[in-house]
Amino acid sequence: MGSWGTAIFSDDMAADVRADWREGILDRIPAEELTAKLVSSHAAQADDPDEGLVFWLALAAAQYETGRLRPDVRDTALDILNRGGDVARWEEEDPDLAKQRQQVLERLRIKLAGPQPAPKRLKRPVPHGVAFDVGDAVLLRSPGGKRAIVVVVGHSPGWPKGTENPVVELLLWEDTGELPTQEFMATAPPLYTDSEVPNPLRQGTTRIRPNLFSVSTAQRASAFNADIGEVIAMGIPRPPAADYRDGSVMSGDAILSGVQWNWFGVFMDQPRYEAMRELTRAHTRPRRKRWTDLFKNGGPS
């Protein structure tokens, strides 16, 4: 969950690590201190057998591209790469993607093992995001022709520092060709997930929780545009399904995944999307909150 390609930073956690590293450098935090800070703040992911691979490779790649690769981080990443990285996990999903991932990891291994670039002076990036208000409903399209709807339910801190990312819920919607009503967009369940880090201290089955998404626009190429989708309604009165401020794979009543707008199209054409839809159908019902009175008065704008 959260990967939209085989590149090192085509993963929500890897992108977060890179953004945190660059933000720390811009704030003039010494590289050694910043490394310890990131390892501490991402401790749960760094220690996880699967996510730890993503974390250490992302940290090493982020440090390399800024000319500040720490020897201990380099050694950890090279050890991971020499043991095959996470190619086996990709192989389970798609052999062709596994080959692409293997090529990506080999290029990274060569960079990390070779001469290191000089430290680079970073500049704070220019925001490329499109502003969205709470209540905006967006129709998304995938390369394979599927359509989906997300509704903005909040905002989270974005990149560059001082900007905000829209937090959206991806609705359980059966596309029959007609756009849904505003009542549907306010009451339909968001997609749920069973993704979480195994916790030996927690008893019972895996938790089923709503999956919300914080949509970042770190690059101009990832900005929202007409090829990705269009706003179809505004002012949809839809409160978040849960408090997304504590939305990690370890804790909280929801999971908050960091993605880019173009990730949704790729995700909609993957088996995981349909699996989450089936999971949601089995565990949720539409919300019903004061809709009779609201629509007697003409409904939301």
XYZ file of C-alpha atoms in Angstrom:
301
model
C 0.000 0.000 0.000
C 1.399 3.374 -0.951
C 3.711 2.287 -3.784
C 2.958 3.656 -7.224
C 6.089 2.490 -9.070
C 9.414 0.675 -8.800
C 11.593 3.786 -8.345
C 13.163 4.319 -4.923
C 10.893 7.243 -4.065
C 7.719 5.892 -5.717
C 6.488 4.871 -2.283
C 4.690 6.996 0.291
C 7.078 6.227 3.144
C 10.179 6.644 0.955
C 8.882 9.985 -0.274
C 8.260 11.057 3.330
C 11.820 10.099 4.327
C 13.234 12.076 1.416
C 11.101 15.125 2.239
C 12.058 14.959 5.933
C 15.755 14.711 5.042
C 15.686 17.662 2.655
C 13.629 19.733 5.085
C 16.175 19.074 7.818
C 19.069 20.091 5.559
C 17.243 23.305 4.640
C 16.799 23.952 8.370
C 20.603 23.587 8.723
C 20.476 20.498 10.969
C 23.872 18.715 10.870
C 23.756 15.506 8.836
C 24.703 13.244 11.733
C 22.069 14.764 14.025
C 19.444 14.703 11.282
C 20.138 11.032 10.565
C 19.582 10.115 14.209
C 16.403 12.194 14.260
C 14.944 10.420 11.224
C 15.873 6.972 12.514
C 14.134 7.825 15.777
C 11.009 9.299 14.180
C 10.678 6.327 11.790
C 11.737 3.709 14.348
C 8.701 1.475 13.799
C 9.234 1.362 10.036
C 13.024 1.037 10.301
C 12.692 -2.070 12.486
C 9.981 -3.734 10.388
C 11.299 -6.556 8.134
C 9.568 -5.175 5.015
C 9.239 -1.450 5.608
C 12.752 -1.306 7.046
C 14.143 -2.083 3.595
C 12.219 0.824 2.099
C 13.265 3.175 4.902
C 17.009 2.508 4.770
C 17.203 2.552 0.975
C 15.228 5.805 0.853
C 17.416 7.412 3.510
C 20.617 6.347 1.747
C 19.341 7.566 -1.636
C 18.194 10.892 -0.158
C 21.555 11.408 1.516
C 23.474 10.450 -1.651
C 21.587 12.855 -3.902
C 22.302 15.738 -1.506
C 25.970 14.787 -1.128
C 25.684 13.872 2.549
C 25.695 10.067 2.660
C 26.595 8.866 6.165
C 28.937 5.827 6.321
C 26.661 3.881 8.662
C 23.612 4.502 6.462
C 25.611 3.536 3.350
C 26.766 0.281 4.961
C 23.234 -0.622 6.086
C 21.798 0.086 2.631
C 24.551 -1.829 0.838
C 24.003 -4.825 3.104
C 20.302 -4.762 2.196
C 21.093 -4.448 -1.516
C 23.696 -7.217 -1.444
C 21.054 -9.515 0.056
C 18.643 -8.788 -2.790
C 16.672 -5.902 -1.340
C 12.909 -6.309 -1.632
C 12.854 -7.887 -5.106
C 11.272 -11.079 -3.738
C 8.263 -9.152 -2.470
C 7.800 -7.544 -5.894
C 8.159 -10.960 -7.520
C 5.085 -12.157 -5.629
C 2.993 -9.379 -7.182
C 4.392 -9.008 -10.703
C 7.541 -10.652 -12.201
C 7.959 -7.839 -14.743
C 7.856 -5.190 -12.029
C 10.308 -7.275 -10.017
C 12.793 -7.064 -12.891
C 12.353 -3.292 -13.031
C 12.829 -3.060 -9.273
C 16.000 -5.160 -9.485
C 17.435 -2.756 -12.071
C 16.556 0.224 -9.853
C 18.279 -1.359 -6.864
C 21.379 -2.257 -8.874
C 21.750 1.344 -10.046
C 21.426 2.507 -6.450
C 24.012 -0.048 -5.291
C 26.533 1.237 -7.843
C 25.979 4.817 -6.711
C 26.306 4.064 -3.018
C 29.425 1.929 -3.486
C 31.153 4.432 -5.786
C 32.593 7.935 -5.339
C 30.314 10.260 -3.432
C 29.194 13.666 -4.771
C 30.075 16.863 -2.956
C 27.438 18.371 -0.634
C 24.809 20.275 -2.596
C 23.225 23.543 -1.582
C 19.472 23.024 -1.527
C 16.787 25.560 -2.323
C 13.288 25.403 -0.957
C 11.019 24.070 -3.705
C 8.246 26.083 -5.280
C 4.739 24.761 -4.436
C 3.068 23.029 -7.376
C -0.147 21.962 -5.656
C -3.676 22.919 -6.629
C -5.754 24.273 -3.740
C -8.683 22.125 -2.632
C -11.284 22.998 -0.014
C -12.873 20.613 2.457
C -15.991 19.249 0.772
C -14.594 19.205 -2.778
C -15.472 15.980 -4.617
C -13.078 14.881 -7.358
C -13.740 12.375 -10.140
C -10.535 10.468 -10.954
C -9.714 8.433 -14.063
C -7.235 5.573 -14.431
C -5.162 4.723 -17.524
C -7.235 1.541 -17.792
C -10.513 3.457 -18.010
C -11.765 3.066 -14.440
C -13.295 5.968 -12.540
C -13.301 6.702 -8.818
C -14.353 9.527 -6.505
C -12.482 11.113 -3.626
C -13.821 13.768 -1.263
C -11.580 16.217 0.591
C -12.185 15.846 4.346
C -9.272 17.829 5.779
C -5.704 19.017 5.309
C -2.282 17.924 6.564
C 1.107 19.687 6.595
C 2.656 19.649 3.127
C 5.925 20.204 1.333
C 7.367 22.824 0.991
C 7.067 23.792 4.631
C 4.042 26.007 5.253
C 1.859 24.415 2.572
C -1.026 21.996 3.064
C -1.953 18.727 1.403
C -5.606 17.793 0.903
C -6.640 14.745 2.901
C -9.142 12.697 0.906
C -11.325 9.642 1.294
C -11.606 7.266 -1.669
C -15.250 6.238 -1.832
C -16.771 2.806 -2.349
C -18.636 3.626 -5.568
C -20.078 1.312 -8.215
C -19.625 3.181 -11.497
C -22.711 2.561 -13.654
C -21.951 5.446 -16.007
C -23.859 8.097 -14.067
C -22.253 10.397 -11.517
C -23.444 9.820 -7.938
C -25.656 12.216 -6.027
C -24.281 14.635 -3.471
C -26.027 12.623 -0.745
C -24.139 9.524 -1.864
C -20.805 11.372 -1.795
C -21.508 12.471 1.774
C -22.608 9.072 3.072
C -20.752 6.383 1.068
C -18.105 4.438 2.999
C -14.457 5.243 2.390
C -12.264 2.346 1.344
C -10.997 0.281 4.256
C -7.692 -1.556 4.607
C -6.243 -4.384 6.667
C -2.653 -3.122 6.250
C -0.706 -2.884 9.493
C 2.580 -3.876 11.049
C 2.313 -7.161 13.014
C 2.216 -6.420 16.737
C 2.837 -9.366 19.112
C 1.396 -7.341 22.017
C -2.015 -7.017 20.354
C -4.315 -9.997 20.530
C -6.979 -10.955 18.017
C -7.386 -10.548 14.276
C -6.051 -7.780 12.060
C -7.879 -4.482 12.436
C -10.023 -3.233 9.553
C -9.653 0.546 9.359
C -10.541 3.356 6.925
C -7.657 4.362 4.651
C -7.345 8.118 4.119
C -4.818 9.753 1.802
C -2.701 12.880 2.130
C -2.059 14.007 -1.462
C 1.280 15.739 -1.974
C 2.552 17.639 -5.010
C 6.311 17.671 -4.632
C 6.973 18.046 -8.359
C 5.340 19.895 -11.211
C 4.805 16.580 -13.027
C 2.666 15.283 -10.140
C 0.315 18.301 -10.047
C -3.404 17.757 -10.434
C -4.617 18.305 -14.010
C -7.434 17.429 -16.398
C -5.805 14.110 -17.328
C -6.041 12.997 -13.699
C -9.597 14.121 -12.999
C -11.985 16.987 -12.332
C -13.897 18.564 -9.463
C -17.557 17.529 -9.777
C -19.028 19.029 -6.571
C -18.183 21.373 -3.724
C -19.398 21.749 -0.174
C -20.054 18.043 0.456
C -20.662 17.818 4.246
C -18.496 14.796 4.935
C -16.580 14.592 8.250
C -13.489 12.332 8.292
C -14.180 8.684 9.051
C -11.578 8.830 11.857
C -8.863 11.067 13.281
C -6.194 10.907 10.584
C -3.616 12.837 12.644
C -2.629 9.517 14.231
C -2.988 7.481 11.071
C -0.052 5.086 11.056
C 0.163 1.370 10.293
C 0.906 0.869 14.003
C -1.743 2.955 15.732
C -4.844 5.077 15.314
C -8.381 4.487 14.139
C -7.425 5.131 10.502
C -4.401 4.793 8.254
C -3.191 7.946 6.517
C -1.134 7.172 3.400
C 0.931 9.783 1.610
C 0.393 9.644 -2.170
C 0.490 11.824 -5.274
C -2.489 12.529 -7.523
C -1.208 10.338 -10.358
C -0.854 7.413 -7.930
C -4.639 6.982 -7.755
C -4.887 6.145 -11.455
C -2.172 3.498 -11.178
C -3.695 2.074 -7.990
C -7.190 1.792 -9.498
C -5.843 -0.622 -12.126
C -4.173 -2.890 -9.552
C -5.667 -5.977 -7.813
C -5.155 -4.319 -4.411
C -7.805 -1.714 -5.276
C -10.443 -4.373 -5.907
C -9.361 -6.240 -2.769
C -9.937 -3.120 -0.665
C -13.338 -2.610 -2.287
C -14.344 -6.168 -1.352
C -13.058 -5.641 2.180
C -15.076 -2.437 2.487
C -18.282 -4.035 1.221
C -17.973 -6.701 3.888
C -17.313 -4.372 6.819
C -19.196 -1.099 6.286
C -22.508 0.547 5.656
C -23.306 4.037 4.316
C -23.358 6.911 6.784
C -26.690 8.570 7.532
C -26.545 11.991 9.208
C -29.336 14.580 9.015
C -29.732 14.236 5.258
C -33.528 14.595 5.164
C -33.528 18.150 6.506
C -30.458 19.109 4.500
C -31.914 18.136 1.134
C -35.303 19.660 1.907
C -33.447 22.965 1.800
C -31.801 22.357 -1.559
C -28.728 20.400 -0.501
C -25.108 21.496 -0.375
C -23.663 23.875 -2.943
